[in-house]
XYZ file of C-alpha atoms in Angstrom:
674
model
C -19.598 -79.636 20.204
C -16.974 -79.328 17.484
C -14.350 -78.551 20.102
C -15.274 -81.623 22.136
C -15.032 -83.832 19.065
C -11.609 -82.489 18.248
C -10.362 -83.025 21.789
C -11.594 -86.574 21.853
C -8.799 -87.578 19.481
C -6.136 -86.309 21.843
C -4.540 -88.279 24.615
C -5.336 -87.435 28.195
C -1.750 -86.108 28.715
C -1.884 -83.595 25.812
C -5.461 -82.414 26.275
C -4.782 -79.831 29.129
C -1.914 -78.218 27.149
C -4.009 -77.683 24.023
C -6.913 -76.245 25.998
C -4.609 -73.742 27.717
C -3.145 -72.526 24.415
C -6.588 -72.175 22.872
C -7.926 -70.101 25.792
C -4.831 -67.828 25.720
C -5.335 -67.049 22.030
C -9.032 -66.387 22.529
C -8.521 -64.006 25.460
C -5.718 -62.134 23.627
C -7.953 -61.516 20.632
C -10.737 -60.153 22.826
C -8.264 -57.832 24.644
C -6.934 -56.336 21.384
C -10.438 -55.832 20.087
C -11.781 -53.893 23.095
C -8.575 -52.099 24.218
C -7.071 -50.492 21.054
C -3.865 -48.477 20.995
C -4.570 -44.760 20.235
C -1.835 -44.710 17.629
C -3.450 -47.587 15.783
C -7.011 -46.233 15.952
C -6.883 -42.421 15.770
C -10.613 -41.935 16.084
C -10.297 -42.787 19.797
C -9.196 -39.906 22.018
C -7.752 -39.701 25.460
C -9.721 -37.486 27.865
C -6.526 -36.073 29.278
C -5.483 -34.802 25.865
C -8.409 -32.415 25.385
C -7.751 -28.682 25.805
C -10.458 -26.284 26.856
C -11.589 -24.022 24.032
C -12.105 -21.197 26.461
C -8.386 -20.815 27.092
C -6.964 -17.484 25.996
C -4.752 -17.747 22.905
C -2.731 -14.743 23.997
C 0.004 -14.557 26.619
C 3.379 -12.954 27.009
C 5.932 -15.065 25.151
C 7.139 -13.417 21.921
C 7.268 -16.608 19.868
C 4.237 -17.752 17.868
C 3.111 -21.337 17.591
C 2.897 -22.314 13.950
C 0.180 -24.717 12.887
C -0.287 -27.082 10.013
C -2.045 -25.927 6.839
C -5.844 -26.047 6.781
C -7.614 -29.018 5.198
C -8.573 -29.192 1.558
C -12.204 -29.920 2.446
C -13.966 -27.488 4.805
C -14.925 -29.091 8.115
C -17.630 -27.304 10.128
C -16.525 -26.899 13.724
C -18.549 -25.535 16.567
C -17.108 -22.474 18.264
C -17.244 -24.398 21.557
C -15.781 -27.643 20.232
C -12.714 -29.156 21.801
C -9.581 -29.219 19.697
C -8.300 -32.458 18.212
C -5.493 -34.212 20.025
C -3.308 -34.599 16.932
C 0.045 -32.860 17.529
C 0.498 -29.538 15.741
C 3.204 -29.586 13.106
C 5.313 -26.518 12.495
C 4.498 -24.768 9.262
C 7.346 -24.078 6.887
C 7.843 -22.464 3.498
C 5.030 -22.669 0.947
C 4.622 -26.248 -0.240
C 3.250 -27.613 -3.513
C -0.457 -28.349 -3.606
C -0.920 -31.912 -2.376
C -4.688 -31.929 -2.618
C -4.636 -34.583 -5.332
C -2.976 -37.027 -2.932
C -5.060 -36.300 0.162
C -8.652 -35.906 -0.946
C -9.680 -39.231 0.666
C -7.753 -38.701 3.895
C -9.865 -37.470 6.834
C -8.743 -33.888 7.463
C -8.370 -32.239 10.851
C -8.733 -28.599 11.776
C -5.449 -27.195 13.143
C -5.653 -25.917 16.686
C -2.944 -24.033 18.580
C -1.523 -25.606 21.691
C -3.040 -23.258 24.231
C -1.214 -24.880 27.103
C 1.930 -23.073 25.958
C 1.992 -19.332 26.817
C 2.343 -17.297 23.643
C 2.149 -13.687 22.617
C 1.312 -14.597 19.049
C -0.656 -17.633 17.964
C -0.548 -18.374 14.262
C -3.931 -19.675 13.223
C -4.224 -19.271 9.491
C -3.473 -21.932 6.950
C -0.894 -22.052 4.228
C -1.525 -19.076 2.023
C 0.090 -20.751 -0.923
C -2.178 -23.766 -1.379
C -5.684 -24.172 -2.658
C -6.928 -25.177 0.767
C -9.847 -23.761 2.717
C -10.680 -23.709 6.397
C -13.824 -22.936 8.357
C -14.431 -22.902 12.068
C -13.160 -20.792 14.947
C -10.985 -17.845 14.094
C -7.870 -16.602 15.813
C -9.921 -14.802 18.395
C -12.031 -17.812 19.371
C -15.663 -17.130 20.201
C -17.259 -13.991 18.831
C -15.995 -14.070 15.281
C -19.368 -15.273 14.029
C -21.601 -12.812 12.247
C -19.303 -12.209 9.285
C -20.843 -13.684 6.157
C -17.769 -14.703 4.169
C -18.506 -14.673 0.444
C -17.620 -17.231 -2.138
C -14.615 -15.398 -3.546
C -14.352 -15.005 -7.306
C -11.733 -13.589 -9.632
C -12.629 -10.263 -11.255
C -14.100 -10.643 -14.734
C -14.108 -7.331 -16.574
C -15.148 -6.024 -19.935
C -13.142 -5.040 -22.950
C -10.320 -2.575 -22.459
C -9.583 -3.461 -18.820
C -6.829 -5.908 -17.869
C -8.130 -7.849 -14.875
C -4.653 -8.182 -13.337
C -4.333 -4.363 -13.332
C -7.873 -3.558 -12.188
C -8.402 -0.284 -10.286
C -12.142 -0.039 -9.542
C -12.400 3.757 -9.310
C -10.348 4.337 -12.469
C -11.645 1.430 -14.565
C -15.378 2.038 -14.206
C -16.079 1.705 -17.932
C -19.817 2.254 -17.586
C -19.377 5.559 -15.750
C -16.654 6.736 -18.126
C -18.800 6.020 -21.182
C -21.597 8.093 -19.647
C -19.421 11.226 -19.328
C -20.673 14.197 -21.306
C -17.163 15.554 -21.829
C -13.567 14.413 -21.534
C -12.104 17.788 -22.474
C -10.641 18.317 -19.005
C -9.418 14.731 -18.465
C -12.640 13.720 -16.757
C -12.144 10.141 -17.995
C -8.876 9.932 -16.028
C -10.502 10.991 -12.764
C -12.152 8.827 -10.107
C -15.535 7.249 -10.909
C -16.096 4.701 -8.163
C -18.648 1.894 -8.355
C -21.289 2.356 -5.666
C -23.829 -0.455 -5.715
C -22.541 -3.034 -5.540
C -18.977 -2.190 -4.566
C -16.316 -4.573 -5.881
C -15.760 -7.771 -3.920
C -13.848 -9.732 -6.527
C -10.180 -10.662 -6.373
C -7.652 -9.425 -8.915
C -5.788 -12.296 -10.609
C -2.014 -12.533 -10.729
C -0.148 -12.032 -13.999
C 1.185 -15.280 -15.415
C 4.632 -15.982 -13.993
C 4.360 -13.415 -11.176
C 7.094 -13.698 -8.555
C 8.205 -11.818 -5.452
C 9.684 -8.401 -6.397
C 13.407 -7.805 -6.426
C 14.730 -6.191 -3.233
C 15.673 -2.535 -2.852
C 17.986 -0.979 -4.017
C 18.348 -3.444 -6.872
C 14.689 -2.859 -7.781
C 15.333 0.783 -8.617
C 17.289 -0.301 -11.677
C 15.495 -3.510 -12.698
C 12.251 -5.425 -12.100
C 10.751 -8.740 -13.200
C 9.146 -8.451 -16.631
C 6.303 -10.836 -15.716
C 5.275 -8.722 -12.723
C 4.432 -5.761 -14.989
C 4.199 -7.342 -18.448
C 3.639 -4.124 -20.399
C 6.273 -3.574 -23.105
C 4.607 -0.633 -24.861
C 6.791 1.983 -23.152
C 9.929 0.178 -24.328
C 9.007 0.924 -27.927
C 7.249 4.230 -27.301
C 10.204 5.728 -25.379
C 13.048 3.744 -26.929
C 15.052 6.879 -27.777
C 14.663 8.438 -24.324
C 16.115 5.714 -22.071
C 13.032 5.375 -19.898
C 12.999 1.593 -19.835
C 14.447 -1.369 -21.731
C 13.653 -5.066 -21.799
C 16.535 -7.407 -21.051
C 15.673 -11.104 -20.822
C 13.335 -11.652 -17.859
C 13.743 -8.066 -16.664
C 12.786 -4.492 -17.365
C 15.876 -2.304 -16.899
C 15.722 1.404 -16.050
C 18.848 3.264 -17.247
C 17.909 6.500 -15.455
C 17.085 8.448 -18.583
C 14.073 10.509 -19.520
C 12.632 12.873 -22.059
C 14.476 15.790 -20.475
C 17.321 13.756 -18.972
C 19.542 13.378 -22.017
C 22.656 12.877 -19.880
C 20.855 10.867 -17.225
C 18.743 11.875 -14.247
C 21.734 12.171 -11.891
C 23.312 14.865 -14.068
C 19.935 16.605 -14.358
C 19.557 16.761 -10.557
C 23.095 18.154 -10.274
C 22.338 20.744 -12.969
C 19.326 22.048 -11.030
C 21.434 22.424 -7.907
C 24.135 24.224 -9.879
C 21.817 26.871 -11.325
C 20.029 27.348 -7.975
C 22.234 26.380 -5.006
C 19.565 27.475 -2.506
C 17.520 24.400 -3.324
C 19.885 22.317 -1.126
C 18.504 18.828 -1.847
C 17.838 16.864 1.340
C 18.499 19.801 3.652
C 16.389 22.788 2.663
C 14.294 20.759 0.219
C 12.738 17.564 1.539
C 9.287 17.034 -0.093
C 8.844 17.152 -3.881
C 5.833 16.693 -6.157
C 6.750 15.329 -9.599
C 3.944 15.998 -12.092
C 3.663 13.617 -15.053
C 6.521 11.573 -13.654
C 6.903 8.824 -16.243
C 8.557 5.844 -14.548
C 9.590 8.106 -11.624
C 13.351 8.052 -12.172
C 13.588 11.678 -10.984
C 12.044 10.777 -7.630
C 13.940 7.507 -7.466
C 17.327 9.167 -7.719
C 16.400 12.036 -5.393
C 16.131 9.406 -2.661
C 19.945 9.354 -2.687
C 19.755 13.005 -1.584
C 17.322 12.354 1.317
C 14.458 13.832 -0.692
C 11.059 12.114 -0.680
C 9.113 12.645 -3.920
C 5.422 12.077 -4.568
C 5.471 11.100 -8.246
C 2.110 11.092 -9.992
C 0.652 10.559 -13.442
C -2.703 9.421 -14.835
C -3.591 5.945 -15.983
C -3.319 6.703 -19.695
C -1.653 5.587 -22.905
C 1.754 5.683 -21.157
C 1.113 2.113 -20.184
C 1.641 1.243 -16.508
C 4.139 4.025 -15.744
C 2.999 4.325 -12.111
C 2.985 0.544 -11.797
C 6.609 0.529 -12.985
C 7.468 3.164 -10.378
C 5.927 1.279 -7.458
C 7.371 -2.048 -8.579
C 10.754 -0.294 -8.470
C 10.103 0.755 -4.855
C 9.620 4.462 -5.639
C 6.732 6.472 -4.109
C 4.041 7.091 -6.730
C 0.307 7.696 -7.139
C -2.218 7.669 -9.953
C -3.690 11.154 -10.306
C -4.491 13.832 -12.853
C -4.993 17.591 -12.827
C -8.399 17.648 -14.475
C -11.482 19.142 -12.862
C -10.835 18.195 -9.225
C -8.199 19.067 -6.667
C -5.278 16.782 -5.991
C -5.594 14.803 -2.709
C -2.974 16.912 -0.912
C -3.299 19.720 1.655
C -2.576 23.380 0.986
C 1.042 24.585 1.167
C 2.403 21.032 1.336
C 5.390 20.603 -1.012
C 8.784 22.298 -0.890
C 9.316 21.853 -4.643
C 7.091 20.949 -7.599
C 8.721 19.556 -10.735
C 7.407 19.113 -14.265
C 9.542 17.730 -17.093
C 7.486 17.616 -20.293
C 4.421 16.712 -18.224
C 2.014 17.760 -21.015
C -0.231 19.924 -18.845
C -1.589 23.154 -20.324
C -1.053 25.234 -17.202
C -2.799 28.340 -18.528
C -5.922 26.484 -19.759
C -9.373 27.083 -18.282
C -8.390 30.418 -16.745
C -5.174 28.996 -15.327
C -6.873 26.479 -13.008
C -4.135 23.826 -13.386
C -1.398 26.242 -12.290
C -3.605 27.607 -9.513
C -3.805 24.050 -8.197
C -0.004 23.854 -8.115
C 0.033 27.208 -6.336
C -2.347 25.759 -3.736
C -0.171 22.752 -2.857
C 3.191 24.573 -3.115
C 4.600 25.880 0.139
C 5.103 29.678 0.346
C 8.718 30.231 -0.633
C 8.709 26.917 -2.514
C 9.991 26.409 -6.065
C 8.353 25.268 -9.269
C 10.840 23.673 -11.705
C 9.533 23.587 -15.278
C 11.506 21.825 -17.997
C 9.547 21.832 -21.260
C 9.940 22.868 -24.875
C 8.340 26.339 -24.429
C 11.264 27.174 -22.155
C 13.935 26.694 -24.828
C 12.333 26.404 -28.284
C 11.260 29.321 -30.463
C 8.516 27.911 -32.689
C 5.185 29.691 -32.802
C 3.367 27.154 -30.652
C 6.129 27.045 -28.037
C 6.372 30.831 -28.146
C 2.648 31.240 -27.535
C 2.793 28.772 -24.652
C 5.737 30.593 -23.122
C 4.068 34.005 -23.349
C 0.905 32.639 -21.762
C 2.967 31.123 -18.936
C 4.809 34.426 -18.343
C 1.518 36.289 -18.032
C -0.024 33.726 -15.688
C 2.956 33.360 -13.357
C 3.177 37.141 -12.950
C -0.536 37.339 -12.161
C -0.165 34.879 -9.289
C 2.976 36.625 -8.013
C 5.491 33.909 -8.840
C 9.013 35.238 -9.253
C 11.328 33.897 -11.967
C 14.460 32.827 -10.096
C 16.531 31.427 -12.960
C 16.191 30.329 -16.566
C 19.007 28.240 -18.036
C 20.004 25.456 -20.431
C 22.152 22.433 -19.745
C 24.926 21.101 -21.999
C 22.325 19.310 -24.131
C 20.419 22.575 -24.681
C 17.519 21.402 -22.489
C 16.022 24.457 -20.856
C 14.795 24.836 -17.276
C 12.999 27.730 -15.622
C 12.533 27.927 -11.853
C 9.810 30.024 -10.230
C 9.328 30.839 -6.552
C 6.037 31.319 -4.736
C 5.980 34.441 -2.525
C 6.450 34.161 1.212
C 3.993 36.919 2.030
C 0.615 38.121 0.795
C 1.750 41.661 -0.020
C 2.102 41.039 -3.767
C -1.417 39.645 -4.016
C -2.875 42.603 -2.153
C -0.961 45.140 -4.275
C -1.932 43.798 -7.703
C -3.459 46.415 -9.993
C -5.722 43.825 -11.587
C -7.474 41.248 -9.455
C -7.071 38.353 -11.906
C -7.151 35.591 -10.955
C -9.286 36.833 -8.060
C -8.484 36.135 -4.444
C -10.639 33.448 -2.872
C -13.302 34.647 -0.479
C -13.967 32.941 2.816
C -16.483 30.603 1.182
C -14.210 29.663 -1.697
C -11.028 27.606 -1.769
C -12.075 24.910 0.659
C -9.172 23.424 2.588
C -10.630 19.948 2.078
C -9.593 18.821 -1.406
C -11.404 15.475 -1.404
C -13.724 15.443 -4.458
C -13.538 19.231 -4.580
C -13.552 21.161 -7.884
C -10.447 23.120 -8.849
C -10.321 26.716 -7.658
C -10.486 29.562 -10.136
C -9.162 31.909 -7.450
C -5.962 32.302 -5.431
C -6.163 30.843 -1.956
C -4.061 32.983 0.365
C -2.024 31.230 3.046
C -2.978 32.072 6.617
C -0.113 34.537 7.076
C 0.282 38.265 7.553
C 1.606 40.598 4.853
C 4.983 40.512 6.589
C 5.107 36.753 6.444
C 4.791 36.274 10.198
C 3.967 32.694 11.116
C 5.173 31.349 7.793
C 8.772 30.413 8.397
C 10.236 27.636 6.268
C 10.573 24.335 8.129
C 13.906 23.749 9.799
C 16.445 21.677 7.917
C 16.056 17.964 7.408
C 16.230 15.736 9.397
C 15.576 18.049 12.350
C 12.186 19.010 10.918
C 10.971 15.475 11.604
C 10.568 16.550 15.226
C 8.825 19.842 14.491
C 7.286 22.110 17.016
C 3.584 22.221 16.243
C 2.444 25.471 14.618
C -0.456 27.193 16.339
C -1.267 29.050 13.110
C -2.943 25.904 11.777
C -6.703 25.913 11.311
C -6.764 22.756 13.449
C -4.811 24.210 16.363
C -7.831 23.772 18.645
C -7.777 19.988 18.020
C -4.035 19.424 18.196
C -1.247 20.476 20.518
C 2.477 20.063 20.942
C 1.809 17.664 23.817
C -0.313 15.430 21.570
C 2.313 15.459 18.840
C 5.154 14.604 21.219
C 3.108 11.883 22.909
C 2.176 10.378 19.540
C 5.822 10.285 18.450
C 6.939 8.593 21.671
C 4.053 6.136 21.549
C 4.908 4.890 18.053
C 8.657 4.802 18.631
C 8.133 2.624 21.707
C 5.454 0.413 20.160
C 7.349 -0.281 16.952
C 10.656 -1.016 18.670
C 9.176 -3.153 21.453
C 6.371 -4.977 19.612
C 6.522 -4.614 15.833
C 10.200 -5.438 15.476
C 10.321 -8.103 18.179
C 6.908 -9.796 18.336
C 5.762 -9.681 14.701
C 7.870 -12.691 13.830
C 5.934 -13.322 10.599
C 7.110 -10.013 9.128
C 10.467 -10.026 7.373
C 11.352 -6.347 7.709
C 14.439 -6.757 5.524
C 12.272 -7.071 2.393
C 9.689 -4.426 3.298
C 9.997 -1.444 0.940
C 6.582 0.100 0.108
C 4.550 0.765 3.260
C 1.124 2.335 3.648
C -0.285 3.653 6.931
C -4.030 3.603 6.287
C -4.862 5.893 9.225
C -1.694 7.905 9.690
C -2.608 10.454 12.349
C 0.452 12.660 12.909
C 2.677 10.254 10.958
C 4.179 8.705 14.086
C 4.301 5.223 12.586
C 6.284 6.559 9.599
C 8.622 8.475 11.916
C 9.374 5.286 13.843
C 10.506 3.624 10.588
C 12.547 6.552 9.262
C 15.907 4.807 9.596
C 14.765 1.730 7.657
C 15.325 1.406 3.878
C 11.626 1.897 3.163
C 9.110 4.683 2.584
C 5.595 5.237 3.947
C 2.486 6.528 2.178
C 0.641 8.279 5.009
C -3.107 8.173 4.361
C -5.447 10.454 6.298
C -9.083 9.352 5.855
C -11.209 12.245 4.648
C -13.578 11.964 7.641
C -10.810 11.915 10.280
C -9.085 14.935 11.896
C -6.979 16.689 9.255
C -3.433 15.881 10.328
C -1.984 15.714 6.811
C -0.541 19.276 6.935
C 1.449 18.228 10.016
C 2.737 15.141 8.183
C 4.065 17.267 5.322
C 5.502 19.801 7.761
C 7.524 16.954 9.245
C 9.034 16.152 5.841
C 6.839 13.125 5.104
C 4.301 12.532 2.318
C 0.708 11.361 2.189
C -2.785 11.737 0.737
C -6.430 12.001 1.693
C -8.636 8.994 0.966
C -11.922 7.222 1.699
C -11.321 3.547 2.459
C -14.849 2.630 1.375
C -13.468 3.220 -2.138
C -10.461 1.865 -4.002
C -7.098 3.596 -3.624
C -5.430 5.158 -6.678
C -2.787 2.508 -7.091
C -2.277 -0.618 -9.137
C -2.721 -4.095 -7.645
C 0.214 -5.676 -5.793
C 2.067 -2.444 -5.078
C 2.651 -2.450 -1.284
C 4.665 -4.721 0.999
C 2.964 -3.770 4.252
C -0.426 -2.206 4.958
C -0.964 -0.851 8.462
C -4.353 0.061 9.954
C -4.758 1.338 13.509
C -8.202 1.788 15.078
C -9.979 2.711 11.852
C -12.109 -0.343 11.174
C -15.057 0.460 13.465
C -15.944 3.767 11.830
C -15.193 2.354 8.410
C -17.533 -0.618 8.732
C -20.329 1.723 9.775
C -20.285 3.007 6.176
C -19.177 -0.021 4.140
C -18.851 -3.777 4.484
C -15.751 -5.376 5.978
C -15.697 -7.719 2.972
C -15.223 -4.729 0.654
C -12.418 -3.369 2.829
C -10.697 -6.754 2.818
C -11.017 -7.051 -0.966
C -9.270 -3.692 -1.402
C -6.532 -4.669 1.055
C -6.007 -7.857 -0.929
C -5.882 -5.902 -4.198
C -3.165 -3.536 -2.997
C -1.020 -6.009 -1.063
C 1.745 -8.005 -2.737
C 1.649 -11.811 -2.382
C 3.878 -12.977 0.427
C 3.579 -9.627 2.226
C 1.735 -8.377 5.307
C -1.341 -6.599 6.637
C -1.158 -5.380 10.251
C -4.349 -4.421 12.079
C -4.453 -2.824 15.508
C -7.989 -2.738 16.905
C -10.411 -4.216 19.418
C -10.530 -7.983 19.875
C -14.007 -8.137 18.353
C -12.961 -6.368 15.153
C -9.743 -8.370 14.945
C -11.789 -11.575 15.091
C -14.051 -10.375 12.291
C -11.191 -9.379 10.028
C -9.354 -12.585 10.855
C -12.332 -14.629 9.686
C -12.432 -12.781 6.380
C -8.689 -12.954 5.740
C -8.543 -16.652 6.526
C -11.211 -17.210 3.885
C -8.678 -15.603 1.528
C -6.092 -18.140 2.719
C -4.020 -15.588 4.598
C -1.838 -16.921 7.399
C -2.865 -14.960 10.486
C -1.538 -14.366 13.977
C -2.844 -12.414 16.957
C -0.304 -10.569 19.093
C -1.004 -9.287 22.598
C -4.776 -9.332 21.996
C -4.669 -6.101 19.986
C -2.779 -6.832 16.760
C -3.637 -9.037 13.813
C -0.677 -9.878 11.562
C -1.799 -11.466 8.299
C 0.399 -12.819 5.513
C -1.041 -12.882 2.009
C -0.193 -15.826 -0.220
C -0.436 -16.627 -3.897
C -3.867 -18.281 -3.723
C -6.623 -17.219 -6.116
C -10.102 -18.784 -6.370
C -9.416 -20.166 -9.845
C -6.349 -22.009 -8.498
C -4.110 -19.798 -10.649
C -0.875 -19.046 -8.852
C 2.666 -18.007 -9.563
C 6.106 -18.875 -8.451
C 7.377 -17.168 -5.361
């Protein structure tokens, strides 16, 4: 009616033109309303753009597809849901947290473009933001069933620094309940049982990525290990100094008055047969301080297991590992060290403050157990070169004990600074033990001196090597590096389980796998900055052998309930320990660049929760570094779900590897510069 009235004022000639324009505008408006452009209205989707969720994320191309970071707000997604059509943006370096600017923006779950063949599909979000993601994991369907916790930062009682938390060494309740600490019981392992730790260790304020090797041997970031006590405590001994934002390690020590390099040369001068890096390959450094002795022996192709307790020498093992030097928290107290019998070529002690003759000589008997027949014990301590009553009594007690266990004094000498050194040698045959007039310490019977040292009390007897009185079957390993490819010894107690064929096949398998897959397809891993590596289920040490020409070292871990291959690892000139991965490892947080686990998770999760395993992995691993899991697809999916809840960036390679990158995220939003 209103339209008719308006048209009545127009002339007959103009009326058709106006009507045509009006109808055109009306029809155009209706068309725009019911036929929107997808770019203008993103909540509409094109059927052709949907990708089936059943497509396999794994194919043969070596390049991963990077995806955008996960949303700030979790979005529940069905495992069978179709992916969004929004294009996937390539992920780059860690970006600042933009959550404050995007909280009201509808978030979308990133989804890999499965139409592109890939060998590795990166599915995790940015590990360096405070973002969270829920929904399908890297493996697709089947990852359900893992109850991911609400992660919290560890909150501990007085006397324990949360950023340095080691659950089995910082169990204050268990330590307070000890009836005695006379034999260093309070420095031994006391692991929480129920519940096991599931909290996350916070980062120290100002933490940043460690300096690269070899620069790290001489200096580290102060904020990464902010413990200055040793600077003052050892200021006259050149252990460590603070210089601006760094700790600097001059290469000195209590017994290294002229520097550790001169000390190493002095030992070789007084006993040329030691032949660093040729005849001598594996060394145990007892009470190592900041591990400068082991750090400088690396120049001689010698691998040293440096160990010390977590005690008043604040963070000495943490300093060592931050420097990129092999080290472990341990103590000779009431239990055996986590090493096999007859393992080390040389044992070294420079003012290590162990009373070797105490408790019937048990501490020295433990060294005798882990020292290879024909191996050397280097002792540099005040009883060797001082003449006071106390030092004299200690020296006389040591003379009596070493003779009783058939150690021969090879040389006793002083360097230019009047620092004395005595070197003993363990016998290569059992004849001396059998010919002793007095059976003290006694020889171990068949029931004593268990070959499994895990949570085993120290022996009070001498464990004889499995050799004849003539020494047959006990030849010293061939020179390094040839000993890396040893011929398997059939004199081993495990000879029925192992064979030369298995050893050779294992070596070839890992050499091929690492060169063809790890170095080429693990594109997330920057091998040039990998220094401290741990193989969590080492087998014969094949993974470590495949990396031998890289500027890194490997801690080979043999789980206590797996076949005992650790003697073979040491025979090859490598180092390692026994461990139970349902408990925390004897190391500080943030001490390894790469953790590697191959087909261990199934048996492990039969005894403990995968959440607990993941929490320990997160504790040990440095931010910005990598965890590599080789296992079944089902277990990879489960671990992927857990690690993504920790904001790790994850990728699956060839349907049998999970490569996960840890970031700087913590539940309390506390982070550090990278």
